[in-house]
Protein backbone atom coordinates (compact mmCIF):
# COMPACT_ATOMS: atom_id res chain seq x y z
CA UNK A 1 0.00 0.00 0.00
CA UNK A 2 1.47 3.36 -1.03
CA UNK A 3 1.70 6.37 1.24
CA UNK A 4 -0.94 8.16 -0.79
CA UNK A 5 -3.39 5.38 0.01
CA UNK A 6 -2.94 5.68 3.80
CA UNK A 7 -5.99 7.24 5.38
CA UNK A 8 -5.19 9.75 8.14
CA UNK A 9 -7.70 10.05 10.94
CA UNK A 10 -7.91 12.03 14.17
CA UNK A 11 -6.71 9.98 17.19
CA UNK A 12 -9.54 11.44 19.27
CA UNK A 13 -12.90 12.21 17.82
CA UNK A 14 -13.91 15.84 17.98
CA UNK A 15 -16.66 15.98 20.62
CA UNK A 16 -17.98 19.29 19.31
CA UNK A 17 -19.67 21.92 21.40
CA UNK A 18 -21.78 20.85 24.31
CA UNK A 19 -25.41 21.75 24.31
CA UNK A 20 -25.92 25.28 25.56
CA UNK A 21 -27.33 25.51 29.09
CA UNK A 22 -29.53 28.46 29.89
CA UNK A 23 -28.78 30.35 33.10
CA UNK A 24 -31.54 31.14 35.58
CA UNK A 25 -31.16 34.84 34.81
CA UNK A 26 -31.68 34.14 31.09
CA UNK A 27 -35.13 32.66 31.62
CA UNK A 28 -36.33 34.52 34.72
CA UNK A 29 -36.43 38.35 34.36
CA UNK A 30 -37.19 38.74 38.06
CA UNK A 31 -34.03 36.85 39.00
CA UNK A 32 -32.03 38.95 36.51
CA UNK A 33 -33.29 42.15 38.15
CA UNK A 34 -32.48 40.77 41.60
CA UNK A 35 -28.97 39.90 40.48
CA UNK A 36 -28.59 43.38 39.01
CA UNK A 37 -29.58 44.94 42.33
CA UNK A 38 -27.12 42.70 44.21
CA UNK A 39 -24.24 43.67 41.95
CA UNK A 40 -25.13 47.35 42.19
CA UNK A 41 -25.26 47.02 45.97
CA UNK A 42 -21.69 45.63 45.93
CA UNK A 43 -20.50 48.63 43.94
CA UNK A 44 -22.40 50.98 46.24
CA UNK A 45 -20.92 49.47 49.40
CA UNK A 46 -17.47 49.65 47.75
CA UNK A 47 -18.01 53.37 47.21
CA UNK A 48 -18.96 53.83 50.88
CA UNK A 49 -15.88 51.89 52.00
CA UNK A 50 -13.64 54.12 49.89
CA UNK A 51 -15.22 57.19 51.45
CA UNK A 52 -14.69 55.56 54.84
CA UNK A 53 -11.02 55.12 53.96
CA UNK A 54 -10.69 58.88 53.44
CA UNK A 55 -12.53 59.68 56.66
CA UNK A 56 -10.46 57.21 58.68
CA UNK A 57 -7.23 58.63 57.28
CA UNK A 58 -8.16 62.08 58.58
CA UNK A 59 -9.97 61.19 61.82
CA UNK A 60 -8.08 58.26 63.36
CA UNK A 61 -4.96 59.14 65.34
CA UNK A 62 -1.85 57.36 64.14
CA UNK A 63 -1.03 56.22 67.70
CA UNK A 64 -4.48 54.75 68.37
CA UNK A 65 -4.66 50.94 68.65
CA UNK A 66 -7.34 48.33 68.02
CA UNK A 67 -6.94 44.77 69.35
CA UNK A 68 -3.24 45.43 69.73
CA UNK A 69 -2.88 46.64 66.13
CA UNK A 70 -2.59 50.10 64.69
CA UNK A 71 -6.18 51.31 64.39
CA UNK A 72 -5.35 53.42 61.36
CA UNK A 73 -3.61 50.61 59.48
CA UNK A 74 -6.39 48.18 60.35
CA UNK A 75 -9.14 50.54 59.19
CA UNK A 76 -7.36 51.63 56.03
CA UNK A 77 -6.59 48.04 55.09
CA UNK A 78 -10.13 46.83 55.83
CA UNK A 79 -11.88 49.61 53.93
CA UNK A 80 -9.62 49.63 50.87
CA UNK A 81 -9.36 45.84 50.74
CA UNK A 82 -13.10 45.43 51.19
CA UNK A 83 -13.84 47.94 48.44
CA UNK A 84 -11.52 46.24 45.96
CA UNK A 85 -12.95 42.82 46.89
CA UNK A 86 -16.55 43.93 46.39
CA UNK A 87 -15.74 45.61 43.08
CA UNK A 88 -13.98 42.47 41.84
CA UNK A 89 -16.76 40.14 42.96
CA UNK A 90 -19.38 42.42 41.45
CA UNK A 91 -17.64 42.53 38.07
CA UNK A 92 -17.25 38.73 38.06
CA UNK A 93 -20.91 38.20 38.92
CA UNK A 94 -21.92 40.66 36.23
CA UNK A 95 -19.91 38.77 33.63
CA UNK A 96 -21.07 35.30 34.73
CA UNK A 97 -24.76 35.96 35.31
CA UNK A 98 -25.88 38.90 33.18
CA UNK A 99 -23.57 39.39 30.22
CA UNK A 100 -24.07 37.48 26.97
CA UNK A 101 -23.61 33.74 27.42
CA UNK A 102 -22.95 31.73 24.30
CA UNK A 103 -20.16 29.55 23.03
CA UNK A 104 -17.70 30.91 20.48
CA UNK A 105 -15.29 28.99 18.27
CA UNK A 106 -12.26 30.94 17.08
CA UNK A 107 -9.85 29.51 14.54
CA UNK A 108 -6.30 30.68 15.00
CA UNK A 109 -4.06 31.38 12.03
CA UNK A 110 -0.29 32.07 12.09
CA UNK A 111 -0.59 34.91 9.56
CA UNK A 112 -1.61 38.53 9.95
CA UNK A 113 -5.31 39.20 9.87
CA UNK A 114 -6.92 40.48 6.71
CA UNK A 115 -8.87 43.70 6.55
CA UNK A 116 -12.05 41.67 6.59
CA UNK A 117 -10.95 39.89 9.78
CA UNK A 118 -10.09 43.18 11.45
CA UNK A 119 -13.46 44.57 10.53
CA UNK A 120 -15.04 41.43 11.87
CA UNK A 121 -13.09 41.80 15.13
CA UNK A 122 -14.35 45.36 15.57
CA UNK A 123 -17.87 44.19 14.96
CA UNK A 124 -17.42 41.45 17.56
CA UNK A 125 -16.10 43.98 20.11
CA UNK A 126 -19.10 46.19 19.54
CA UNK A 127 -21.32 43.13 19.74
CA UNK A 128 -19.70 42.22 23.07
CA UNK A 129 -20.39 45.70 24.40
CA UNK A 130 -24.02 45.33 23.39
CA UNK A 131 -24.24 41.90 25.00
CA UNK A 132 -22.70 43.16 28.24
CA UNK A 133 -25.84 45.18 28.75
CA UNK A 134 -23.88 48.23 29.90
CA UNK A 135 -26.22 50.44 27.92
CA UNK A 136 -29.38 48.65 29.00
CA UNK A 137 -28.46 48.37 32.67
CA UNK A 138 -27.81 51.92 33.90
CA UNK A 139 -28.04 50.86 37.55
CA UNK A 140 -24.98 48.61 37.26
CA UNK A 141 -23.16 51.01 34.96
CA UNK A 142 -23.65 54.06 37.14
CA UNK A 143 -22.85 52.27 40.40
CA UNK A 144 -19.66 50.83 38.86
CA UNK A 145 -18.62 54.24 37.57
CA UNK A 146 -19.22 55.67 41.03
CA UNK A 147 -17.07 52.99 42.66
CA UNK A 148 -14.28 53.42 40.11
CA UNK A 149 -14.39 57.19 40.61
CA UNK A 150 -14.23 56.81 44.38
CA UNK A 151 -11.25 54.49 43.97
CA UNK A 152 -9.11 57.55 43.20
CA UNK A 153 -9.97 59.25 46.49
CA UNK A 154 -7.57 57.17 48.66
CA UNK A 155 -4.74 58.01 46.29
CA UNK A 156 -5.53 61.71 46.51
CA UNK A 157 -5.96 61.73 50.29
CA UNK A 158 -2.68 59.84 50.82
CA UNK A 159 -0.70 62.50 48.97
CA UNK A 160 -0.45 64.18 52.36
CA UNK A 161 2.09 61.53 53.37
CA UNK A 162 4.55 62.90 50.82
CA UNK A 163 5.46 65.60 53.33
CA UNK A 164 4.80 69.30 53.79
CA UNK A 165 4.80 71.68 50.86
CA UNK A 166 8.00 73.71 50.50
CA UNK A 167 6.23 76.98 51.30
CA UNK A 168 7.44 78.35 54.61
CA UNK A 169 10.47 76.03 54.59
CA UNK A 170 12.96 78.72 53.61
CA UNK A 171 14.89 79.14 56.87
CA UNK A 172 17.10 76.87 58.97
CA UNK A 173 18.09 77.14 62.63
CA UNK A 174 21.45 78.74 61.82
CA UNK A 175 21.78 82.25 63.21
CA UNK A 176 24.48 84.76 63.94
CA UNK A 177 27.01 83.54 66.51
CA UNK A 178 25.92 79.86 66.48
CA UNK A 179 28.91 77.53 66.59
CA UNK A 180 29.65 74.89 64.01
CA UNK A 181 30.13 71.53 65.74
CA UNK A 182 31.17 68.07 64.58
CA UNK A 183 28.04 66.02 63.83
CA UNK A 184 29.54 62.90 65.41
CA UNK A 185 31.06 64.19 68.66
CA UNK A 186 29.23 67.51 68.94
CA UNK A 187 32.51 69.31 69.70
CA UNK A 188 33.07 72.86 68.41
CA UNK A 189 35.52 73.25 65.54
CA UNK A 190 38.57 75.50 65.47
CA UNK A 191 40.38 76.46 62.24
CA UNK A 192 43.45 74.68 63.58
CA UNK A 193 41.47 71.42 63.66
CA UNK A 194 41.23 71.39 59.86
CA UNK A 195 44.02 70.65 57.42
CA UNK A 196 44.11 71.63 53.75
CA UNK A 197 42.14 69.02 51.80
CA UNK A 198 40.04 67.86 54.75
CA UNK A 199 36.25 67.70 54.95
CA UNK A 200 34.24 67.58 58.17
CA UNK A 201 30.52 66.91 58.48
CA UNK A 202 29.09 69.55 60.74
CA UNK A 203 25.85 70.70 62.31
CA UNK A 204 24.59 73.68 64.32
CA UNK A 205 25.05 73.74 68.09
CA UNK A 206 21.29 74.08 68.50
CA UNK A 207 21.07 71.05 70.81
CA UNK A 208 22.91 73.01 73.49
CA UNK A 209 20.72 76.12 73.36
CA UNK A 210 18.26 76.87 76.16
CA UNK A 211 15.63 79.51 76.71
CA UNK A 212 15.41 82.05 79.56
CA UNK A 213 14.04 79.39 81.90
CA UNK A 214 16.83 76.94 81.12
CA UNK A 215 14.68 74.65 78.95
CA UNK A 216 16.11 73.31 75.73
CA UNK A 217 14.89 75.21 72.67
CA UNK A 218 14.38 72.06 70.62
CA UNK A 219 14.35 68.41 71.58
CA UNK A 220 13.25 65.02 70.31
CA UNK A 221 11.94 64.76 66.76
CA UNK A 222 11.91 68.52 66.23
CA UNK A 223 15.58 68.72 67.11
CA UNK A 224 16.50 65.92 64.71
CA UNK A 225 14.54 67.53 61.88
CA UNK A 226 16.13 70.92 62.48
CA UNK A 227 19.64 69.44 62.59
CA UNK A 228 19.12 67.38 59.44
CA UNK A 229 18.01 70.39 57.43
CA UNK A 230 20.88 72.52 58.75
CA UNK A 231 23.57 69.86 58.17
CA UNK A 232 26.75 71.23 56.58
CA UNK A 233 30.10 70.19 55.19
CA UNK A 234 33.19 72.18 56.21
CA UNK A 235 36.23 72.06 53.92
CA UNK A 236 39.64 73.69 53.95
CA UNK A 237 41.64 74.54 50.86
CA UNK A 238 44.40 76.95 49.96
CA UNK A 239 42.99 80.51 49.91
CA UNK A 240 44.51 81.13 46.47
CA UNK A 241 42.39 78.27 45.04
CA UNK A 242 39.13 79.98 46.03
CA UNK A 243 37.25 82.20 43.54
CA UNK A 244 34.60 83.98 45.63
CA UNK A 245 31.73 85.84 44.07
CA UNK A 246 31.31 89.53 44.74
CA UNK A 247 30.16 89.94 48.32
CA UNK A 248 31.48 86.55 49.42
CA UNK A 249 35.09 87.56 49.95
CA UNK A 250 34.76 87.30 53.75
CA UNK A 251 32.52 84.21 53.91
CA UNK A 252 35.45 81.92 54.75
CA UNK A 253 38.16 81.75 57.39
CA UNK A 254 41.73 81.10 56.18
CA UNK A 255 40.50 78.93 53.30
CA UNK A 256 37.77 77.26 55.36
CA UNK A 257 34.36 77.23 53.65
CA UNK A 258 31.03 75.88 54.79
CA UNK A 259 28.25 74.58 52.51
CA UNK A 260 24.89 72.88 52.96
CA UNK A 261 25.13 69.09 52.98
CA UNK A 262 21.78 68.80 51.17
CA UNK A 263 21.91 68.40 47.39
CA UNK A 264 19.86 70.99 45.52
CA UNK A 265 18.51 68.32 43.14
CA UNK A 266 16.23 66.15 45.31
CA UNK A 267 17.73 66.64 48.76
CA UNK A 268 20.21 63.76 49.06
CA UNK A 269 23.04 64.10 51.63
CA UNK A 270 26.42 64.66 49.99
CA UNK A 271 30.01 64.49 51.24
CA UNK A 272 32.08 62.64 48.59
CA UNK A 273 34.94 65.10 48.28
CA UNK A 274 37.79 65.25 45.76
CA UNK A 275 40.66 67.08 47.43
CA UNK A 276 42.57 68.00 44.27
CA UNK A 277 39.63 69.38 42.31
CA UNK A 278 37.60 70.69 45.28
CA UNK A 279 34.55 68.93 43.83
CA UNK A 280 31.88 67.33 45.99
CA UNK A 281 29.69 64.60 44.48
CA UNK A 282 26.15 63.52 45.25
CA UNK A 283 26.26 59.69 45.28
CA UNK A 284 22.59 59.32 44.33
CA UNK A 285 22.32 61.17 41.01
CA UNK A 286 25.93 62.29 40.43
CA UNK A 287 25.36 66.03 40.71
CA UNK A 288 28.81 67.58 41.16
CA UNK A 289 29.55 70.94 42.78
CA UNK A 290 32.74 73.03 42.77
CA UNK A 291 33.32 74.21 46.33
CA UNK A 292 36.19 76.46 45.28
CA UNK A 293 33.83 78.31 42.94
CA UNK A 294 30.90 79.15 45.22
CA UNK A 295 29.44 75.62 45.08
CA UNK A 296 28.43 75.93 41.43
CA UNK A 297 27.05 72.91 39.58
CA UNK A 298 29.51 71.48 37.06
CA UNK A 299 27.76 68.18 36.30
CA UNK A 300 24.52 66.32 36.89
CA UNK A 301 20.81 67.11 37.14
CA UNK A 302 21.06 69.78 39.87
CA UNK A 303 20.46 73.34 38.64
CA UNK A 304 21.33 75.36 41.75
CA UNK A 305 24.63 75.88 43.51
CA UNK A 306 25.03 74.53 47.02
CA UNK A 307 23.99 77.20 49.54
CA UNK A 308 27.02 78.59 51.36
CA UNK A 309 27.02 79.49 55.05
CA UNK A 310 29.08 82.59 55.94
CA UNK A 311 31.68 81.81 58.63
CA UNK A 312 33.60 83.74 61.24
CA UNK A 313 35.52 83.00 64.45
CA UNK A 314 34.26 83.83 67.94
CA UNK A 315 36.28 85.17 70.86
CA UNK A 316 37.35 81.67 71.87
CA UNK A 317 38.61 80.80 68.40
CA UNK A 318 35.73 78.52 67.29
CA UNK A 319 33.99 78.62 63.93
CA UNK A 320 30.60 80.31 64.05
CA UNK A 321 27.90 81.24 61.53
CA UNK A 322 27.58 84.88 60.58
CA UNK A 323 23.92 84.37 59.64
CA UNK A 324 21.51 81.80 58.29
CA UNK A 325 21.94 80.58 54.71
CA UNK A 326 21.25 83.50 52.36
CA UNK A 327 19.87 80.99 49.84
CA UNK A 328 17.14 78.39 50.26
CA UNK A 329 18.41 75.02 51.48
CA UNK A 330 17.06 71.75 50.11
CA UNK A 331 15.81 70.31 46.83
CA UNK A 332 14.49 72.54 44.08
CA UNK A 333 10.79 73.08 43.48
CA UNK A 334 8.76 75.17 40.98
CA UNK A 335 8.10 78.08 43.34
CA UNK A 336 11.72 78.37 44.51
CA UNK A 337 12.62 81.50 42.52
CA UNK A 338 9.61 83.32 43.95
CA UNK A 339 10.42 82.22 47.51
CA UNK A 340 14.08 83.20 47.08
CA UNK A 341 13.00 86.73 46.12
CA UNK A 342 10.90 86.91 49.29
CA UNK A 343 13.86 85.69 51.34
CA UNK A 344 16.15 88.30 49.76
CA UNK A 345 13.69 91.07 50.62
CA UNK A 346 13.38 89.79 54.17
CA UNK A 347 17.14 89.75 54.68
CSV table of N, CA and C in Angstrom, one decimal, residues 164-173 229 324 328-329 333 335-336 338-340 342-343 346:
chain,number,residue,atom,x,y,z
A,164,UNK,N,5.3,67.9,53.9
A,164,UNK,CA,4.8,69.3,53.8
A,164,UNK,C,5.2,70.0,52.5
A,165,UNK,N,4.4,70.9,52.0
A,165,UNK,CA,4.8,71.7,50.9
A,165,UNK,C,6.0,72.6,51.2
A,166,UNK,N,6.8,72.9,50.2
A,166,UNK,CA,8.0,73.7,50.5
A,166,UNK,C,7.7,75.1,51.0
A,167,UNK,N,6.5,75.6,50.8
A,167,UNK,CA,6.2,77.0,51.3
A,167,UNK,C,6.5,77.1,52.8
A,168,UNK,N,7.1,78.2,53.2
A,168,UNK,CA,7.4,78.4,54.6
A,168,UNK,C,8.6,77.5,55.1
A,169,UNK,N,9.3,76.8,54.2
A,169,UNK,CA,10.5,76.0,54.6
A,169,UNK,C,11.8,76.7,54.2
A,170,UNK,N,11.8,78.0,54.2
A,170,UNK,CA,13.0,78.7,53.6
A,170,UNK,C,14.1,78.8,54.6
A,171,UNK,N,13.8,78.9,55.9
A,171,UNK,CA,14.9,79.1,56.9
A,171,UNK,C,15.4,77.9,57.6
A,172,UNK,N,16.6,77.9,58.1
A,172,UNK,CA,17.1,76.9,59.0
A,172,UNK,C,17.3,77.5,60.4
A,173,UNK,N,17.9,76.7,61.3
A,173,UNK,CA,18.1,77.1,62.6
A,173,UNK,C,19.4,77.9,62.8
A,229,UNK,N,18.1,69.4,58.5
A,229,UNK,CA,18.0,70.4,57.4
A,229,UNK,C,19.2,71.4,57.5
A,324,UNK,N,22.1,83.0,58.9
A,324,UNK,CA,21.5,81.8,58.3
A,324,UNK,C,22.0,81.8,56.8
A,328,UNK,N,18.0,79.4,49.8
A,328,UNK,CA,17.1,78.4,50.3
A,328,UNK,C,17.9,77.0,50.2
A,329,UNK,N,17.8,76.3,51.3
A,329,UNK,CA,18.4,75.0,51.5
A,329,UNK,C,17.4,73.9,51.1
A,333,UNK,N,12.2,73.2,43.7
A,333,UNK,CA,10.8,73.1,43.5
A,333,UNK,C,10.3,74.3,42.6
A,335,UNK,N,8.3,76.7,42.8
A,335,UNK,CA,8.1,78.1,43.3
A,335,UNK,C,9.4,78.6,44.0
A,336,UNK,N,10.5,78.0,43.8
A,336,UNK,CA,11.7,78.4,44.5
A,336,UNK,C,12.2,79.8,44.2
A,338,UNK,N,10.5,82.4,43.3
A,338,UNK,CA,9.6,83.3,43.9
A,338,UNK,C,9.9,83.4,45.4
A,339,UNK,N,10.1,82.2,46.1
A,339,UNK,CA,10.4,82.2,47.5
A,339,UNK,C,11.8,82.8,47.8
A,340,UNK,N,12.8,82.6,46.9
A,340,UNK,CA,14.1,83.2,47.1
A,340,UNK,C,14.0,84.7,47.1
A,342,UNK,N,11.5,86.5,48.0
A,342,UNK,CA,10.9,86.9,49.3
A,342,UNK,C,12.0,86.9,50.4
A,343,UNK,N,12.8,85.8,50.3
A,343,UNK,CA,13.9,85.7,51.3
A,343,UNK,C,14.9,86.8,51.2
A,346,UNK,N,13.4,89.9,52.7
A,346,UNK,CA,13.4,89.8,54.2
A,346,UNK,C,14.7,90.0,54.8
